[in-house]
Amino acid sequence: MTRAAPYRFPHRHLLGIEGLNRLDAEAILTRAEKYVAVSRRTEKKESVLRGRTQINLFFEASTRTQSSFEIAGKRLGADVMNMSVTTSSVAKGETLLDTAATLNAMRPDLLVVRHGASGAANLLAQKVGCAVVNAGDGAHEHPTQALLDALSLTRRLGSLEGVTVAIVGDIRHSRVARSNVILLQLLGARVRLAGPATLLPLGAGDWGATVFDALEPALEGADVVMMLRLQLERMHGAFVPSMREYFRFWGLDSAKLARAKPNALIMHPGPMNRGVEIASNVADDPERSLITDQVEMGVAVRMAVLDILAENAPPPVTNA
Amino acid sequence: MTTRTLIANARVVDPARGRESEGWLLLDGDTIADLGDGPAPDVDGADVVDAAGRVVCPGLIDLRVNAGEPGAEHKETLATASAAAAAGGVTSVVVTPETKPTIDDPALIDFLMRRARDTAAVRVHPAAALTKGLAGTEIAEIGLLRDAGAVMFSNGPRPLADAGLMRRALLYARGLGALVAVRPEDAALAGRGVAHEGDYAARLGLEGVPVLAERVQIERDAAIAADAGARLLFDQVSSAAGLAALARAKADGAPVSASVSAFHLALNDLDVGDYRTYARLSPPLRAEHDRDALIHALKDGLVDVVVSAHDPQPPEDKRLPFAEATPGGVGLETLLSVLLGLVHDERMSLAEALRPATVAPAELLGLPQGRLAKGAPADVILVDAGAPWVCKSEDLRSLSKNTPFDERRLQGRALKTWVAGRVVFDRAAVGR
């Protein structure tokens, strides 16, 4: 039996799931499996990123994603620096590209960026010399979230082939939904999107998913229910009348969950609004909720992404 | 002594008569002295230009140019905008009142006209603000502004939110015979949109501007114009839904007309590509079926005018995430190529393509330009209609280089431009 050559991830950056093929995604997930094991050891430190500099550039406040990337980089031996730009430079009128040029001059190997504007990571990637990881750009993509969701599911279900996943809530403003729609379908899942019509983007019907504007039919027979955070900070208009009305019609509770398959799994990218989009007893169901798995898989997936992109990064330039 | 120029061997295209013939044109001083078919007569003392069978037609009249002055001279000036115009075969520009300060005072019209006289290569006609400061709350001094030289009154990029004020402004303008132009885009429906609402913008995570925003505003303002009996120009209709509303209004006899930008005739929402901010325009580039409908409407005469929508923006306003970038594109040097592209694509005849940027805007404004006739102003261009070229932003004459056509292949350019009988651009002499 001949062994196939190891698959070489062909991208310099991870800006989105769009543009990845199935092999690319599986390469990341396979690598991540290894880092799940590493993360469960007492000795968690690896050295593949020793000598590498990773900058986490966050223009939007984020506790969990930023710390997940930080832990991932540190476990791989990178020097990790966190920069929150929500207040300092932007207030002084510095633009995204100015900040990028400044950081680029410090010669990082990996730049993890989160920004409130769609396309910000793409713009940065055009202007810096290092690998860029999109940690969420506006309502566009959040690729590592989708990858960690896929990893959580494949570890539980084996394969996503033919699995029905209902993604519920604020699809319109959700980068998590966009990345997941692409990745889950790439891995063979059937995706349903459900939300009040004001929170469904026009054109979602062309994404390959089935779109529902009522919750119960979307849950009917689903294997997985992924609830999205009702992103209050992006609600510039009145998209829903009230929190209690939202919970009544769109919040996942045991009664509504009964429409899904008996052992349907429950996911949420966090942070949760308990009592708004999800009832506590559902979120905390130890048998069915994958929510804490998602957090654990987040570190492993980000380790895999950083590792794979660092392999593709050009060797350090030596100034003669 | 006045100069006389005889343009011989020309393919003379007069969009006013829809006529095209092999012939000649004699410019005497600032007017067209004579023209005819067949071989040119001998004219004593005239400079002879051999058109070698190329197109000679009226210079283009562009109803929507942002020239930067006053207040944004780092983006564009009347001198740089008019250089771009001359190279683009545009001989008259109407400059928008969206300046700092807003053109809402007769003294500012006077300032603009004197600046233009001193620095501009082409004719410059100021448009004035319909409301003071473009704030949409008080009607500007339409009569005094008109007497100072304003040819049109617009509220810039926004319609008047207040329908009552819109009605009074139109009633007032009617009494003075003034032409009012408004952007048909309902602000509440447009919301924070930055791209055409549809599948592509949704994928990119960009807020969409629904075509409904255009349709609703056209329906409202056409009804008000009909009620007031006042002429109203819809500035840059972009969608099939907007065109349908326009067609209904025209069929009902509303005294409305409409323009479309050359960008929207040549590009669609997919040209946004990977968040290209040079393709961030307002109204946004629409879907392909909208673009197709605009071309049909142009041919049918439902849309009256094509504008460049020239809007210079420097890198600091464009090198930003898409939603944060300022909308707008420079268009003076690509307007003619877009019109010729419609001919090359066999969508319409040359006269049909030129009409909405020559005689049609001239008729709207009551200008004598835009036609080839004895005694008409000698604003004429010589065009190589088939010349292929690649639009490179750094080669543009505008101070700002934000063209959505960057790196695109276009066909057809002006070779020589006369304004009032004087050569203001000669491609052979400048070499590009």
mmCIF file of N, CA, C and O in Angstrom, chain A residues 32-46 71-72 75 296-301 303:
data_model
loop_
_atom_site.group_PDB
_atom_site.id
_atom_site.type_symbol
_atom_site.label_atom_id
_atom_site.label_comp_id
_atom_site.label_asym_id
_atom_site.label_seq_id
_atom_site.Cartn_x
_atom_site.Cartn_y
_atom_site.Cartn_z
ATOM 1 N N ALA A 32 -6.292 19.428 14.063
ATOM 2 C CA ALA A 32 -6.900 19.854 15.322
ATOM 3 C C ALA A 32 -7.135 18.673 16.256
ATOM 4 O O ALA A 32 -6.974 18.799 17.470
ATOM 5 N N GLU A 33 -7.491 17.517 15.683
ATOM 6 C CA GLU A 33 -7.673 16.305 16.504
ATOM 7 C C GLU A 33 -6.425 16.047 17.346
ATOM 8 O O GLU A 33 -6.505 15.737 18.531
ATOM 9 N N LYS A 34 -5.281 16.202 16.714
ATOM 10 C CA LYS A 34 -4.018 15.973 17.407
ATOM 11 C C LYS A 34 -3.873 16.951 18.583
ATOM 12 O O LYS A 34 -3.427 16.580 19.666
ATOM 13 N N TYR A 35 -4.310 18.207 18.338
ATOM 14 C CA TYR A 35 -4.123 19.207 19.385
ATOM 15 C C TYR A 35 -5.172 19.099 20.486
ATOM 16 O O TYR A 35 -4.982 19.646 21.568
ATOM 17 N N VAL A 36 -6.262 18.379 20.219
ATOM 18 C CA VAL A 36 -7.193 18.079 21.316
ATOM 19 C C VAL A 36 -6.462 17.213 22.333
ATOM 20 O O VAL A 36 -6.487 17.461 23.545
ATOM 21 N N ALA A 37 -5.749 16.217 21.812
ATOM 22 C CA ALA A 37 -4.994 15.322 22.699
ATOM 23 C C ALA A 37 -3.916 16.089 23.450
ATOM 24 O O ALA A 37 -3.749 15.927 24.666
ATOM 25 N N VAL A 38 -3.208 16.955 22.736
ATOM 26 C CA VAL A 38 -2.152 17.738 23.381
ATOM 27 C C VAL A 38 -2.736 18.576 24.521
ATOM 28 O O VAL A 38 -2.171 18.646 25.615
ATOM 29 N N SER A 39 -3.892 19.164 24.248
ATOM 30 C CA SER A 39 -4.487 20.070 25.230
ATOM 31 C C SER A 39 -5.006 19.328 26.458
ATOM 32 O O SER A 39 -5.280 19.940 27.480
ATOM 33 N N ARG A 40 -5.158 18.015 26.342
ATOM 34 C CA ARG A 40 -5.660 17.249 27.485
ATOM 35 C C ARG A 40 -4.517 16.653 28.313
ATOM 36 O O ARG A 40 -4.769 16.010 29.323
ATOM 37 N N ARG A 41 -3.280 16.872 27.855
ATOM 38 C CA ARG A 41 -2.140 16.387 28.628
ATOM 39 C C ARG A 41 -1.875 17.331 29.791
ATOM 40 O O ARG A 41 -2.333 18.473 29.802
ATOM 41 N N THR A 42 -1.105 16.842 30.740
ATOM 42 C CA THR A 42 -0.652 17.740 31.792
ATOM 43 C C THR A 42 0.348 18.724 31.193
ATOM 44 O O THR A 42 0.270 19.935 31.414
ATOM 45 N N GLU A 43 1.256 18.190 30.405
ATOM 46 C CA GLU A 43 2.245 19.027 29.726
ATOM 47 C C GLU A 43 1.641 19.432 28.379
ATOM 48 O O GLU A 43 1.564 18.643 27.458
ATOM 49 N N LYS A 44 1.209 20.657 28.305
ATOM 50 C CA LYS A 44 0.463 21.089 27.118
ATOM 51 C C LYS A 44 1.320 21.819 26.115
ATOM 52 O O LYS A 44 0.850 22.251 25.081
ATOM 53 N N LYS A 45 2.585 21.998 26.436
ATOM 54 C CA LYS A 45 3.402 22.892 25.616
ATOM 55 C C LYS A 45 4.029 22.148 24.443
ATOM 56 O O LYS A 45 4.667 21.111 24.613
ATOM 57 N N GLU A 46 3.840 22.715 23.249
ATOM 58 C CA GLU A 46 4.514 22.238 22.042
ATOM 59 C C GLU A 46 5.491 23.327 21.610
ATOM 60 O O GLU A 46 5.472 24.441 22.137
ATOM 61 N N ILE A 71 -4.254 31.333 24.070
ATOM 62 C CA ILE A 71 -3.853 30.038 24.628
ATOM 63 C C ILE A 71 -3.307 29.137 23.523
ATOM 64 O O ILE A 71 -2.285 28.468 23.681
ATOM 65 N N ALA A 72 -3.978 29.176 22.353
ATOM 66 C CA ALA A 72 -3.539 28.332 21.243
ATOM 67 C C ALA A 72 -2.102 28.667 20.855
ATOM 68 O O ALA A 72 -1.252 27.784 20.700
ATOM 69 N N ARG A 75 0.381 27.612 23.646
ATOM 70 C CA ARG A 75 0.599 26.164 23.728
ATOM 71 C C ARG A 75 1.533 25.681 22.639
ATOM 72 O O ARG A 75 2.176 24.652 22.772
ATOM 73 N N GLU A 296 -13.718 24.069 24.098
ATOM 74 C CA GLU A 296 -12.486 23.274 24.120
ATOM 75 C C GLU A 296 -11.943 23.079 22.702
ATOM 76 O O GLU A 296 -10.747 23.250 22.445
ATOM 77 N N MET A 297 -12.829 22.758 21.770
ATOM 78 C CA MET A 297 -12.403 22.522 20.392
ATOM 79 C C MET A 297 -11.865 23.815 19.760
ATOM 80 O O MET A 297 -11.043 23.769 18.857
ATOM 81 N N GLY A 298 -12.325 24.931 20.268
ATOM 82 C CA GLY A 298 -11.852 26.221 19.749
ATOM 83 C C GLY A 298 -10.354 26.363 19.887
ATOM 84 O O GLY A 298 -9.668 26.799 18.951
ATOM 85 N N VAL A 299 -9.833 25.972 21.027
ATOM 86 C CA VAL A 299 -8.385 26.072 21.235
ATOM 87 C C VAL A 299 -7.664 25.135 20.266
ATOM 88 O O VAL A 299 -6.699 25.531 19.591
ATOM 89 N N ALA A 300 -8.152 23.921 20.140
ATOM 90 C CA ALA A 300 -7.478 22.941 19.282
ATOM 91 C C ALA A 300 -7.501 23.379 17.817
ATOM 92 O O ALA A 300 -6.497 23.270 17.104
ATOM 93 N N VAL A 301 -8.655 23.877 17.377
ATOM 94 C CA VAL A 301 -8.759 24.317 15.982
ATOM 95 C C VAL A 301 -7.832 25.497 15.713
ATOM 96 O O VAL A 301 -7.177 25.567 14.680
ATOM 97 N N MET A 303 -5.075 26.187 17.331
ATOM 98 C CA MET A 303 -3.707 25.670 17.298
ATOM 99 C C MET A 303 -3.405 25.111 15.903
ATOM 100 O O MET A 303 -2.350 25.372 15.324
#
